[in-house]
Short mmCIF file of C-alpha atoms in Angstrom, two decimals:
data_model
loop_
_atom_site.label_atom_id
_atom_site.label_comp_id
_atom_site.label_asym_id
_atom_site.label_seq_id
_atom_site.Cartn_x
_atom_site.Cartn_y
_atom_site.Cartn_z
CA UNK N 1 38.30 75.89 -43.90
CA UNK N 2 35.35 78.12 -42.99
CA UNK N 3 37.20 79.78 -40.13
CA UNK N 4 40.08 80.47 -42.49
CA UNK N 5 37.74 81.89 -45.15
CA UNK N 6 35.99 84.14 -42.62
CA UNK N 7 39.32 85.32 -41.19
CA UNK N 8 40.57 86.04 -44.70
CA UNK N 9 37.36 87.94 -45.49
CA UNK N 10 37.66 90.12 -42.41
CA UNK N 11 41.37 90.75 -42.97
CA UNK N 12 40.95 91.75 -46.60
CA UNK N 13 37.93 93.89 -45.80
CA UNK N 14 40.02 95.82 -43.32
CA UNK N 15 42.54 96.50 -46.08
CA UNK N 16 39.88 97.86 -48.42
CA UNK N 17 39.65 94.79 -50.65
CA UNK N 18 36.15 93.76 -49.62
CA UNK N 19 34.81 93.04 -53.11
CA UNK N 20 37.75 90.78 -53.99
CA UNK N 21 37.44 88.89 -50.71
CA UNK N 22 33.69 88.45 -51.13
CA UNK N 23 34.33 87.02 -54.61
CA UNK N 24 36.97 84.68 -53.15
CA UNK N 25 34.53 83.35 -50.55
CA UNK N 26 31.77 82.88 -53.16
CA UNK N 27 34.18 81.05 -55.48
CA UNK N 28 35.21 78.72 -52.65
CA UNK N 29 31.58 78.02 -51.74
CA UNK N 30 30.69 77.33 -55.38
CA UNK N 31 33.37 74.63 -55.48
CA UNK N 32 32.18 73.10 -52.20
CA UNK N 33 28.48 73.19 -53.19
CA UNK N 34 27.69 74.95 -49.91
CA UNK N 35 25.06 77.55 -49.14
CA UNK N 36 25.64 81.17 -48.22
CA UNK N 37 23.67 84.13 -46.97
CA UNK N 38 24.30 87.41 -48.76
CA UNK N 39 23.59 90.67 -46.99
CA UNK N 40 22.39 93.26 -49.50
CA UNK N 41 21.27 96.68 -48.25
CA UNK N 42 19.87 95.28 -45.01
CA UNK N 43 18.23 92.24 -46.62
CA UNK N 44 19.30 88.61 -46.28
CA UNK N 45 19.38 86.41 -49.39
CA UNK N 46 20.19 82.73 -48.92
CA UNK N 47 21.04 79.98 -51.36
CA UNK N 48 23.71 77.81 -52.94
CA UNK N 49 26.22 79.46 -55.26
CA UNK N 50 25.58 78.20 -58.80
CA UNK N 51 27.47 80.64 -61.01
CA UNK N 52 29.85 83.54 -60.50
CA UNK N 53 30.61 86.23 -63.08
CA UNK N 54 33.75 87.87 -61.60
CA UNK N 55 33.21 91.55 -60.93
CA UNK N 56 29.58 91.40 -62.08
CA UNK N 57 27.06 88.97 -60.59
CA UNK N 58 26.56 85.86 -58.50
CA UNK N 59 23.75 83.41 -59.21
CA UNK N 60 22.23 81.51 -56.30
CA UNK N 61 19.76 78.63 -56.22
CA UNK N 62 17.24 79.41 -53.51
CA UNK N 63 15.69 76.89 -51.11
CA UNK N 64 12.63 76.54 -53.35
CA UNK N 65 14.75 76.02 -56.45
CA UNK N 66 14.32 79.58 -57.68
CA UNK N 67 17.14 81.40 -59.51
CA UNK N 68 18.47 84.50 -57.73
CA UNK N 69 20.95 86.84 -59.43
CA UNK N 70 22.69 89.51 -57.32
CA UNK N 71 25.09 92.23 -58.46
CA UNK N 72 28.38 91.82 -56.58
CA UNK N 73 28.77 95.56 -56.04
CA UNK N 74 25.57 95.47 -53.93
CA UNK N 75 26.75 92.73 -51.54
CA UNK N 76 27.69 94.11 -48.12
CA UNK N 77 28.69 90.81 -46.45
CA UNK N 78 28.62 87.03 -46.80
CA UNK N 79 27.82 84.42 -44.13
CA UNK N 80 28.35 80.69 -44.54
CA UNK N 81 25.84 78.00 -43.60
CA UNK N 82 27.01 75.65 -40.84
#
């Protein structure tokens, strides 16, 4: 599943649909209760996807239980935890 999601992300990014593909990956990870790493302007932000507002924000739960809200238009890339 992860290889398919990453392949889909790279394929859609190449077509200029990066924001939609990032949302698709985050939606899939929210359903699986898996963690992700977001890359935002050179910074890494890790956590489990808790809530997704399509086209607006993603809410993560950090390792210490803190709430992290990130604007989707600021996300450069997404990596999945093994």
